Coordinates of C-alpha atoms in Angstrom, one line a residue:
M1 CA 22.5 3.5 -1.9
T2 CA 25.2 1.0 -1.0
Q3 CA 23.9 0.4 2.5
D4 CA 27.3 0.5 4.1
M5 CA 28.6 -2.2 1.8
K6 CA 32.4 -1.7 1.4
L7 CA 33.2 -1.4 -2.3
D8 CA 36.7 -1.7 -3.8
P9 CA 37.0 1.4 -6.2
I10 CA 39.1 -0.7 -8.6
T11 CA 36.3 -3.3 -8.8
V12 CA 33.7 -0.6 -9.3
E13 CA 35.7 0.9 -12.2
V14 CA 36.2 -2.5 -13.8
V15 CA 32.5 -3.1 -13.6
R16 CA 31.7 0.3 -15.0
N17 CA 33.9 -0.3 -18.1
K18 CA 32.4 -3.7 -18.4
L19 CA 28.9 -2.3 -18.5
D20 CA 29.9 0.3 -21.1
G21 CA 31.3 -2.5 -23.2
I22 CA 28.2 -4.6 -22.9
A23 CA 26.0 -1.6 -24.0
N24 CA 28.3 -1.2 -27.1
E25 CA 28.2 -4.9 -27.8
M26 CA 24.4 -4.7 -27.7
E27 CA 24.6 -1.8 -30.2
S28 CA 26.9 -3.7 -32.5
T29 CA 24.5 -6.7 -32.4
L30 CA 21.6 -4.4 -33.2
L31 CA 23.2 -2.7 -36.2
R32 CA 24.7 -5.9 -37.7
S33 CA 21.5 -7.9 -37.3
S34 CA 19.0 -5.4 -38.6
F35 CA 17.3 -5.7 -42.0
S36 CA 16.4 -2.1 -42.9
P37 CA 19.0 0.3 -44.4
I38 CA 18.0 3.1 -42.1
V39 CA 19.4 1.0 -39.2
R40 CA 22.2 -1.1 -40.8
E41 CA 23.6 1.9 -42.7
G42 CA 21.9 5.0 -41.1
L43 CA 22.6 3.7 -37.6
D44 CA 19.2 4.8 -36.4
A45 CA 19.0 2.5 -33.3
S46 CA 20.3 2.5 -29.8
A47 CA 21.0 0.2 -26.8
S48 CA 21.2 0.8 -23.1
L49 CA 21.2 -0.8 -19.7
F50 CA 19.0 0.3 -16.8
T51 CA 18.7 -0.3 -13.1
I52 CA 15.4 -1.9 -11.9
E53 CA 14.4 1.5 -10.8
G54 CA 14.5 2.7 -14.4
E55 CA 17.7 4.8 -14.3
S56 CA 20.3 4.6 -17.1
L57 CA 23.2 2.4 -16.1
A58 CA 25.3 2.3 -19.2
Q59 CA 24.7 3.6 -22.8
A60 CA 26.1 2.6 -26.1
V61 CA 27.7 5.2 -28.4
A62 CA 24.4 5.9 -30.2
I63 CA 21.6 8.5 -30.4
P64 CA 21.0 10.9 -27.5
I65 CA 17.3 11.2 -28.3
H66 CA 16.9 7.4 -28.0
L67 CA 19.1 7.0 -25.0
A68 CA 17.1 9.6 -23.0
T69 CA 13.6 8.7 -24.2
M70 CA 14.2 5.0 -23.2
I71 CA 14.2 6.2 -19.6
P72 CA 10.4 6.9 -19.3
V73 CA 9.8 3.8 -21.4
V74 CA 11.6 1.5 -19.0
R75 CA 9.9 3.1 -16.1
R76 CA 6.5 2.8 -17.7
I77 CA 7.0 -0.9 -18.4
A78 CA 8.3 -1.5 -14.9
S79 CA 5.1 0.2 -13.5
E80 CA 2.8 -1.8 -15.8
F81 CA 4.4 -5.2 -15.1
P82 CA 5.5 -5.7 -11.5
L83 CA 9.0 -7.1 -11.0
S84 CA 7.5 -10.0 -9.1
S85 CA 5.6 -11.1 -12.2
M86 CA 8.7 -11.1 -14.5
K87 CA 10.7 -14.2 -15.4
E88 CA 13.9 -14.9 -17.4
G89 CA 13.4 -14.5 -21.1
D90 CA 10.4 -12.1 -20.9
I91 CA 10.4 -9.2 -23.3
Y92 CA 8.2 -6.1 -23.3
L93 CA 7.7 -3.5 -26.0
M94 CA 5.9 -0.1 -26.5
N95 CA 6.1 3.0 -28.7
D96 CA 3.1 5.2 -27.5
P97 CA 4.5 8.8 -27.1
Y98 CA 1.8 9.7 -24.7
L99 CA 2.8 6.9 -22.3
G100 CA 6.5 7.7 -22.3
G101 CA 7.7 6.9 -25.9
T102 CA 8.9 9.4 -28.4
H103 CA 7.3 8.9 -31.9
L104 CA 5.6 5.8 -33.4
P105 CA 8.5 4.6 -35.6
D106 CA 10.7 4.3 -32.5
I107 CA 9.8 1.0 -30.8
A108 CA 11.5 0.1 -27.6
L109 CA 12.1 -3.5 -26.4
V110 CA 12.9 -4.1 -22.8
M111 CA 14.2 -7.3 -21.2
P112 CA 14.6 -8.0 -17.4
I113 CA 18.0 -9.3 -16.3
F114 CA 18.1 -11.9 -13.5
A115 CA 20.6 -12.8 -10.9
D116 CA 20.0 -15.3 -8.0
G117 CA 16.4 -15.7 -9.4
R118 CA 15.4 -12.1 -9.2
P119 CA 15.6 -9.1 -11.6
I120 CA 18.5 -6.8 -11.0
A121 CA 18.5 -4.7 -14.2
F122 CA 17.0 -4.2 -17.7
A123 CA 18.4 -4.4 -21.2
A124 CA 16.7 -2.1 -23.6
T125 CA 16.9 -1.2 -27.3
M126 CA 15.1 1.3 -29.4
T127 CA 15.0 1.2 -33.2
H128 CA 13.6 3.6 -35.7
H129 CA 11.5 1.2 -37.9
Q130 CA 11.4 2.1 -41.5
D131 CA 7.6 1.8 -41.7
V132 CA 4.9 1.4 -39.0
G133 CA 1.9 2.3 -41.2
G134 CA 0.1 5.6 -41.2
M135 CA -0.8 7.9 -44.1
S136 CA 2.6 7.9 -45.9
P137 CA 5.4 5.4 -46.5
G138 CA 8.1 5.8 -43.8
S139 CA 5.5 6.9 -41.2
I140 CA 6.6 10.5 -40.8
P141 CA 3.9 12.3 -42.7
T142 CA 4.6 16.1 -42.4
N143 CA 0.9 16.8 -43.0
A144 CA -0.5 14.7 -40.2
T145 CA -2.8 16.6 -37.8
E146 CA -3.4 13.9 -35.2
I147 CA -1.5 10.9 -33.9
Y148 CA -4.0 8.4 -35.4
Q149 CA -2.7 9.2 -38.9
E150 CA 0.9 8.4 -38.0
G151 CA 0.9 4.6 -37.7
L152 CA 0.6 1.7 -35.3
R153 CA 0.4 2.7 -31.7
L154 CA 1.5 0.2 -29.1
P155 CA 1.0 0.6 -25.3
P156 CA 3.3 -1.4 -22.9
L157 CA 2.8 -5.0 -23.9
K158 CA 4.5 -8.4 -23.3
F159 CA 6.0 -9.5 -26.5
R160 CA 7.6 -12.7 -25.3
D161 CA 6.7 -14.9 -22.3
G162 CA 9.8 -16.6 -21.2
P163 CA 12.6 -17.6 -23.6
N164 CA 10.4 -19.0 -26.5
D165 CA 6.8 -18.0 -26.4
F166 CA 6.2 -14.9 -28.6
D167 CA 2.8 -13.3 -28.7
E168 CA 1.8 -14.5 -32.2
T169 CA -1.4 -12.4 -32.2
L170 CA 0.7 -9.2 -31.6
V171 CA 3.2 -10.3 -34.3
K172 CA 0.3 -10.6 -36.8
I173 CA -1.0 -7.2 -35.8
M174 CA 2.4 -5.6 -36.3
R175 CA 3.0 -7.3 -39.6
L176 CA -0.4 -6.2 -40.9
N177 CA 0.3 -2.6 -40.1
S178 CA 3.6 -2.3 -42.0
R179 CA 4.1 -1.8 -45.7
I180 CA 7.3 -3.9 -45.4
P181 CA 6.5 -6.6 -42.8
D182 CA 9.5 -8.8 -43.3
V183 CA 11.9 -5.9 -42.9
F184 CA 9.9 -4.7 -39.9
M185 CA 10.0 -8.0 -38.1
G186 CA 13.6 -8.5 -39.0
D187 CA 14.5 -5.3 -37.2
I188 CA 12.3 -6.3 -34.2
H189 CA 14.2 -9.6 -33.9
A190 CA 17.5 -7.7 -34.1
Q191 CA 16.4 -5.9 -31.0
V192 CA 15.6 -9.2 -29.4
S193 CA 19.1 -10.4 -30.1
A194 CA 20.7 -7.3 -28.8
C195 CA 18.6 -7.4 -25.5
T196 CA 19.6 -11.1 -25.2
V197 CA 23.3 -10.3 -25.5
G198 CA 22.9 -7.6 -22.8
A199 CA 21.0 -9.8 -20.4
Q200 CA 23.5 -12.7 -20.8
R201 CA 26.6 -10.4 -20.3
V202 CA 25.2 -8.6 -17.2
A203 CA 24.1 -11.9 -15.7
Q204 CA 27.7 -13.1 -16.1
V205 CA 28.9 -10.0 -14.2
A206 CA 26.4 -10.7 -11.4
K207 CA 27.5 -14.3 -11.2
T208 CA 31.1 -13.1 -10.8
Y209 CA 30.4 -10.6 -8.0
G210 CA 27.1 -11.8 -6.6
G211 CA 23.7 -10.2 -7.1
N212 CA 23.8 -7.9 -4.0
M213 CA 27.3 -6.7 -4.7
T214 CA 26.5 -6.0 -8.3
K215 CA 23.4 -3.9 -7.4
A216 CA 25.5 -2.1 -4.8
I217 CA 28.0 -1.2 -7.5
F218 CA 25.2 0.0 -9.8
A219 CA 24.0 2.3 -7.0
D220 CA 27.5 3.6 -6.4
L221 CA 28.1 4.4 -10.0
L222 CA 24.9 6.5 -10.2
D223 CA 25.7 8.3 -6.9
R224 CA 29.2 9.0 -8.1
S225 CA 28.1 10.5 -11.4
E226 CA 25.5 12.6 -9.6
Q227 CA 28.1 14.0 -7.3
M228 CA 30.6 14.7 -10.1
T229 CA 27.8 16.5 -12.1
R230 CA 26.8 18.7 -9.2
E231 CA 30.5 19.6 -8.6
A232 CA 30.9 20.5 -12.2
L233 CA 27.8 22.7 -12.1
L234 CA 29.0 24.4 -8.9
A235 CA 32.2 25.4 -10.7
L236 CA 30.2 27.3 -13.3
P237 CA 28.9 30.8 -12.8
E238 CA 25.4 30.8 -11.4
G239 CA 22.7 32.6 -13.3
T240 CA 19.8 32.4 -15.8
Y241 CA 20.7 32.4 -19.5
R242 CA 18.3 32.8 -22.3
Y243 CA 18.1 32.0 -26.0
V244 CA 15.5 32.0 -28.8
D245 CA 15.5 30.1 -32.1
F246 CA 12.9 29.1 -34.7
N247 CA 11.8 26.2 -36.7
D248 CA 10.5 26.9 -40.3
N249 CA 6.9 25.7 -39.9
D250 CA 4.7 22.9 -38.8
G251 CA 4.1 21.2 -42.1
I252 CA 0.6 22.6 -42.3
E253 CA 0.8 26.3 -42.0
L254 CA 4.0 26.8 -44.0
D255 CA 4.3 30.6 -43.5
K256 CA 4.3 30.5 -39.7
R257 CA 7.6 30.2 -37.9
I258 CA 7.8 28.1 -34.6
R259 CA 9.3 29.8 -31.6
I260 CA 11.5 27.8 -29.2
E261 CA 12.5 29.9 -26.2
V262 CA 14.4 28.7 -23.1
A263 CA 15.7 30.1 -19.9
V264 CA 18.5 27.9 -18.4
T265 CA 19.2 28.4 -14.7
I266 CA 22.4 27.0 -13.0
K267 CA 22.2 27.3 -9.3
D268 CA 23.3 25.3 -6.3
G269 CA 24.5 22.4 -8.4
T270 CA 21.3 22.1 -10.3
F271 CA 20.3 22.6 -14.0
A272 CA 16.8 23.9 -14.8
C273 CA 15.4 24.6 -18.3
D274 CA 12.2 26.6 -18.5
F275 CA 10.5 26.6 -22.0
T276 CA 7.9 29.2 -21.1
G277 CA 7.4 31.5 -24.1
S278 CA 7.8 28.7 -26.6
N279 CA 5.1 28.2 -29.3
A280 CA 1.8 26.7 -28.4
Q281 CA 1.3 23.2 -29.7
V282 CA 1.0 23.2 -33.5
R283 CA -1.4 21.5 -35.9
G284 CA 1.3 19.6 -37.7
P285 CA 3.5 16.8 -36.4
F286 CA 6.3 18.9 -34.9
N287 CA 5.1 18.6 -31.3
V288 CA 7.3 17.0 -28.7
V289 CA 6.2 14.9 -25.7
P290 CA 8.2 15.6 -22.5
S291 CA 10.6 12.7 -23.0
G292 CA 12.1 14.6 -26.1
S293 CA 12.6 17.8 -24.0
Q294 CA 14.4 15.6 -21.4
A295 CA 16.7 14.3 -24.2
A296 CA 17.6 17.9 -25.2
A297 CA 18.3 18.9 -21.6
Y298 CA 20.4 15.8 -20.8
Y299 CA 22.5 16.2 -23.9
A300 CA 23.2 19.9 -23.2
L301 CA 24.0 19.1 -19.5
R302 CA 26.6 16.5 -20.6
T303 CA 28.1 19.0 -23.0
I304 CA 28.9 21.5 -20.3
T305 CA 29.8 19.2 -17.4
G306 CA 32.6 17.3 -19.1
A307 CA 33.3 13.9 -20.7
H308 CA 35.3 12.8 -17.6
I309 CA 32.0 12.1 -15.9
P310 CA 30.6 8.6 -16.6
T311 CA 27.2 9.0 -18.3
N312 CA 24.4 7.4 -16.4
G313 CA 21.1 8.3 -14.7
G314 CA 23.0 9.9 -11.8
C315 CA 23.9 12.8 -14.1
F316 CA 20.3 13.5 -14.8
R317 CA 19.1 13.8 -11.2
V318 CA 20.1 17.4 -11.2
V319 CA 17.8 18.4 -14.1
D320 CA 14.5 20.1 -13.7
L321 CA 12.2 21.0 -16.7
T322 CA 9.3 23.5 -17.0
L323 CA 7.2 22.5 -20.0
P324 CA 3.9 24.5 -20.2
E325 CA 1.0 22.2 -20.9
G326 CA -0.4 22.7 -24.4
S327 CA 2.9 24.0 -25.7
I328 CA 4.9 22.5 -28.6
L329 CA 7.1 20.8 -25.9
N330 CA 4.2 19.3 -24.0
P331 CA 1.3 18.8 -26.3
I332 CA -2.2 17.6 -25.4
E333 CA -3.2 14.2 -26.9
P334 CA -4.0 13.4 -29.7
A335 CA -1.6 16.0 -31.2
P336 CA 0.7 14.6 -33.9
V337 CA 4.3 14.1 -33.0
N338 CA 6.0 12.0 -35.7
S339 CA 8.4 14.8 -36.8
R340 CA 9.5 15.7 -33.2
T341 CA 13.2 15.3 -34.0
A342 CA 13.3 18.7 -35.7
T343 CA 11.9 20.4 -32.6
I344 CA 14.1 18.4 -30.2
K345 CA 17.2 19.5 -32.2
R346 CA 16.1 23.1 -32.1
A347 CA 15.4 22.9 -28.3
T348 CA 18.9 21.4 -27.8
G349 CA 20.5 24.1 -29.9
A350 CA 18.6 26.8 -27.9
I351 CA 19.9 25.4 -24.6
L352 CA 23.4 25.3 -25.9
G353 CA 23.0 28.8 -27.3
A354 CA 21.9 30.0 -23.9
L355 CA 25.0 28.4 -22.3
R356 CA 27.5 29.8 -24.8
E357 CA 28.6 32.5 -22.3
V358 CA 29.0 29.9 -19.6
R359 CA 31.3 27.6 -21.5
P360 CA 32.5 29.7 -24.5
E361 CA 35.5 27.3 -25.0
V362 CA 33.1 24.4 -25.6
I363 CA 30.0 25.9 -27.3
G364 CA 30.5 27.5 -30.7
A365 CA 28.2 29.1 -33.2
D366 CA 24.9 27.5 -34.1
A367 CA 24.9 24.3 -36.0
A368 CA 22.7 23.7 -39.0
G369 CA 20.6 21.8 -36.5
E370 CA 18.7 19.9 -39.2
M371 CA 18.3 16.2 -39.8
L372 CA 16.7 16.3 -43.2
A373 CA 14.5 13.2 -43.4
L374 CA 13.6 11.9 -46.9
M375 CA 11.2 9.0 -47.3
F376 CA 10.6 7.2 -50.6
G377 CA 7.9 4.6 -50.9
G378 CA 6.4 2.7 -53.8
A379 CA 6.3 -0.7 -55.6
R380 CA 8.6 -2.4 -58.0
P381 CA 7.3 -4.2 -61.1
G382 CA 5.5 -7.3 -59.8
G383 CA 4.1 -5.5 -56.8
R384 CA 6.9 -5.9 -54.2
R385 CA 6.8 -2.8 -52.0
Y386 CA 9.7 -0.8 -50.8
V387 CA 10.3 2.0 -48.3
V388 CA 13.7 3.7 -48.1
G389 CA 14.6 6.6 -45.9
E390 CA 17.5 9.0 -45.8
L391 CA 18.7 11.1 -42.8
I392 CA 20.9 13.9 -44.0
A393 CA 22.9 16.4 -42.1
G394 CA 24.2 20.0 -42.5
G395 CA 27.3 21.6 -41.2
S396 CA 28.2 22.1 -37.5
G397 CA 28.9 25.6 -36.1
A398 CA 32.4 26.9 -35.9
G399 CA 34.1 27.0 -32.6
P400 CA 36.5 29.6 -31.1
E401 CA 39.5 27.7 -32.3
S402 CA 38.3 25.5 -35.1
D403 CA 36.2 25.4 -38.2
G404 CA 32.9 23.7 -38.2
V405 CA 32.7 20.1 -39.4
D406 CA 31.1 19.5 -42.8
V407 CA 28.0 17.4 -43.1
I408 CA 27.7 15.9 -39.6
E409 CA 24.9 15.2 -37.2
T410 CA 25.1 17.4 -34.2
D411 CA 23.5 17.6 -30.7
A412 CA 20.7 15.1 -30.0
T413 CA 21.1 13.0 -33.2
N414 CA 23.8 10.8 -34.4
C415 CA 22.8 9.2 -37.7
M416 CA 24.4 8.7 -41.1
N417 CA 23.1 9.2 -44.7
L418 CA 23.0 6.1 -46.7
P419 CA 25.8 5.1 -49.0
V420 CA 24.8 5.6 -52.7
E421 CA 25.1 1.9 -53.3
A422 CA 22.9 0.9 -50.4
F423 CA 20.2 3.4 -51.4
E424 CA 20.1 2.4 -55.1
R425 CA 20.0 -1.3 -54.2
D426 CA 16.7 -0.8 -52.3
A427 CA 14.9 1.7 -54.5
P428 CA 14.5 2.3 -58.2
I429 CA 16.0 5.8 -57.8
R430 CA 19.4 6.9 -58.9
I431 CA 21.6 9.4 -57.0
N432 CA 23.1 11.5 -59.7
A433 CA 25.4 13.6 -57.5
T434 CA 26.7 13.9 -54.0
R435 CA 29.1 16.7 -53.0
L436 CA 29.8 19.3 -50.4
R437 CA 27.8 22.5 -50.8
R438 CA 30.2 25.2 -51.6
D439 CA 29.8 28.6 -49.7
S440 CA 27.3 27.1 -47.3
G441 CA 29.4 27.5 -44.1
G442 CA 29.0 30.9 -42.4
A443 CA 32.0 33.2 -42.8
G444 CA 34.1 33.9 -39.8
R445 CA 37.5 33.8 -38.2
Q446 CA 36.6 30.2 -38.0
R447 CA 34.3 29.1 -40.8
G448 CA 31.1 27.1 -40.3
G449 CA 30.9 23.6 -41.6
L450 CA 29.4 22.9 -45.0
G451 CA 26.1 21.3 -45.9
I452 CA 25.7 18.8 -48.7
F453 CA 24.4 18.8 -52.3
R454 CA 22.5 15.6 -53.4
E455 CA 20.4 14.8 -56.4
Y456 CA 17.9 11.9 -56.7
E457 CA 16.2 10.8 -60.0
V458 CA 13.2 8.5 -60.1
L459 CA 13.8 5.7 -62.7
E460 CA 10.5 3.8 -62.6
G461 CA 7.1 3.7 -61.0
E462 CA 5.2 6.2 -58.9
V463 CA 6.9 7.2 -55.6
I464 CA 5.3 8.8 -52.6
F465 CA 7.9 11.2 -51.3
T466 CA 8.2 12.8 -47.9
H467 CA 10.5 15.8 -47.2
R468 CA 11.0 16.9 -43.6
G469 CA 13.4 19.8 -43.7
E470 CA 14.5 22.7 -41.6
R471 CA 16.6 25.9 -41.9
H472 CA 14.9 26.8 -45.2
F473 CA 13.7 30.1 -43.6
C474 CA 15.6 30.5 -40.3
P475 CA 19.4 30.3 -40.7
P476 CA 21.8 29.1 -38.0
S477 CA 23.3 32.1 -36.3
G478 CA 27.0 32.9 -36.2
A479 CA 28.8 33.9 -33.0
E480 CA 31.1 36.7 -32.0
G481 CA 30.7 38.5 -35.3
G482 CA 30.6 35.4 -37.5
A483 CA 28.1 35.2 -40.3
A484 CA 25.0 32.9 -40.3
G485 CA 25.2 29.7 -42.2
T486 CA 23.5 29.5 -45.6
M487 CA 19.9 28.3 -45.5
A488 CA 18.8 24.9 -46.9
K489 CA 17.1 24.6 -50.3
T490 CA 15.3 21.8 -52.1
V491 CA 13.9 21.9 -55.6
I492 CA 11.9 19.2 -57.4
H493 CA 12.7 19.4 -61.2
R494 CA 9.7 17.7 -62.8
A495 CA 10.2 15.7 -66.0
S496 CA 7.7 18.0 -67.6
G497 CA 10.1 20.9 -67.2
E498 CA 8.4 22.5 -64.2
D499 CA 10.3 23.3 -61.0
E500 CA 8.8 23.1 -57.5
V501 CA 10.5 24.7 -54.6
V502 CA 9.9 22.8 -51.3
Q503 CA 8.8 25.0 -48.5
S504 CA 10.7 22.9 -45.9
K505 CA 8.0 20.2 -45.5
L506 CA 6.2 18.2 -48.2
V507 CA 4.4 15.0 -49.0
T508 CA 4.0 14.5 -52.8
R509 CA 4.3 12.1 -55.6
L510 CA 7.2 11.6 -57.9
F511 CA 7.3 10.0 -61.4
P512 CA 10.0 8.7 -63.7
G513 CA 12.3 11.4 -64.8
D514 CA 11.5 13.7 -61.8
R515 CA 14.7 14.9 -60.0
V516 CA 14.9 16.1 -56.3
V517 CA 17.9 18.3 -55.6
I518 CA 18.6 18.9 -51.9
E519 CA 21.1 21.4 -50.4
T520 CA 21.4 21.3 -46.6
A521 CA 22.3 24.3 -44.5
G522 CA 25.8 25.2 -43.3
G523 CA 26.8 26.0 -39.8
G524 CA 27.3 29.5 -38.4
G525 CA 30.8 31.2 -38.4
F526 CA 32.7 32.2 -35.3
G527 CA 34.5 35.6 -35.1
A528 CA 34.8 38.4 -37.7
P529 CA 35.5 37.1 -41.2
S530 CA 38.2 39.8 -41.5
E531 CA 40.2 37.9 -38.9
R532 CA 40.5 34.7 -40.9
T533 CA 44.0 34.2 -42.1
R534 CA 44.6 34.7 -45.8
E535 CA 46.2 31.2 -45.9
A536 CA 43.0 29.6 -44.6
V537 CA 40.9 31.4 -47.1
R538 CA 43.2 30.4 -50.0
E539 CA 43.1 26.8 -48.8
D540 CA 39.3 26.9 -48.7
V541 CA 39.2 28.1 -52.3
A542 CA 41.7 25.5 -53.4
N543 CA 39.6 22.8 -51.7
G544 CA 36.4 24.0 -53.3
K545 CA 34.7 24.9 -50.0
V546 CA 34.7 28.7 -50.7
S547 CA 34.2 30.2 -54.2
P548 CA 36.6 32.9 -55.4
E549 CA 33.6 35.3 -55.4
A550 CA 32.8 34.6 -51.8
A551 CA 36.5 34.8 -50.8
R552 CA 36.5 38.4 -52.2
E553 CA 33.1 39.5 -51.0
E554 CA 33.0 37.9 -47.5
Y555 CA 36.7 37.7 -46.6
G556 CA 38.2 40.5 -48.7
L557 CA 40.7 38.3 -50.4
T558 CA 41.9 40.1 -53.5
D559 CA 45.1 38.3 -54.3
G560 CA 43.6 35.0 -55.4

């Protein structure tokens, strides 16, 4: 609290915008300094500022999963290393999901920020590292059955003591456990640079206003966001709202669907999500530790309470989660968790689906809700190893007034697929085709967004290939009479002439001449297809988004 300190509201607002700018400068530094294509092109990294109590203070425009899961990471580090022991330049890191992290490729770096000789905040970054070891290149083996198979596991550790003294033993351990150690450490040092920028900029703010005043402003910002969030929830109809959706499988038992069930209760300015009824933890790596469920709930909360509320830890004080122990959303160690994104996205979509009747003007039909992860790993002639990953989206769901967006990350993720040139530069693989997937968006008064068609061909060498897909068996639902989006499909066309249909998840080997053809899911449609204007259908046909056959069969267009 501000302890009766008089704060000028204009100054508070100036500082708030300054903090947001600092977080985004950290993010820019992180992306521009990183070595791996999954970060510099795929944008799979995030930056944030925190109070010394471990509450989010300001966030970059980045990835909701990272921004939320950094909260327990910062709190864990602050509990393991007392503030009184910290000094300027110290940096800490961790990735262990069972100690507050998310999955092993996501390594967090945390740096204390000082004013008047004492810590007043933390700068933190989280990067998805292209490879941290484990049983397959890219460290997301869909056939893992325990966390020990997934890569290097790091508890809270001091990475740098003061401004110059890195723990060289830890550096050697990390390098030894990655297939691409130079790229790995390049991304780590990009995180160091981003944290340093954040620490310097916040220290300058504290120098301007004084350490005590700056901390009072931090507290006021959090209290204000909490109050605004509670007021926004009080304006919504109280009640309990339910939704159920499914993931395809767990990567091990490919014919078993995974149930995600949620009951969302809005009452007295609070937001509670109860996942009782969801699947028990699974054998494969699609389990989610509690930090991931928090990310799902926090994103959904911000969706329904409005962009006018500054996003910080004050917003999240109203959230309560029920996560049954031993469920897919609160597994028991050493359950594997590397593919947790797929489940977080489904949990986020389920919360939003439950809230559709609360904010129908905001929440549309179900999105494809897939972030197709492809990992390719091998060695070039001469032995130099490569690991290249792709993160590919489907279509978003249509809204009551607008069509869905084609090929876009939705809900708790916010990444990009790699440009063809960037991908082909880093791997001996050619991308033969990239285009929108015609007819994939669910039909409706407003059409669902389209998925993407992409074809890869191996040019040389043996490639270990990981495919982590969703929506191959469980399509995204339409709303208010709209049709479901078209399900995803992936086929491996072997050079031998054989075809192999991927059952959503796969780790296999590819050889020269093998081609992988992926087609991601479209979003659900909104409203009855018969209500779509003839002009809109004709425009879709002209733009190649809807075939003439689908225009006739789904929309009843008979005049071309």
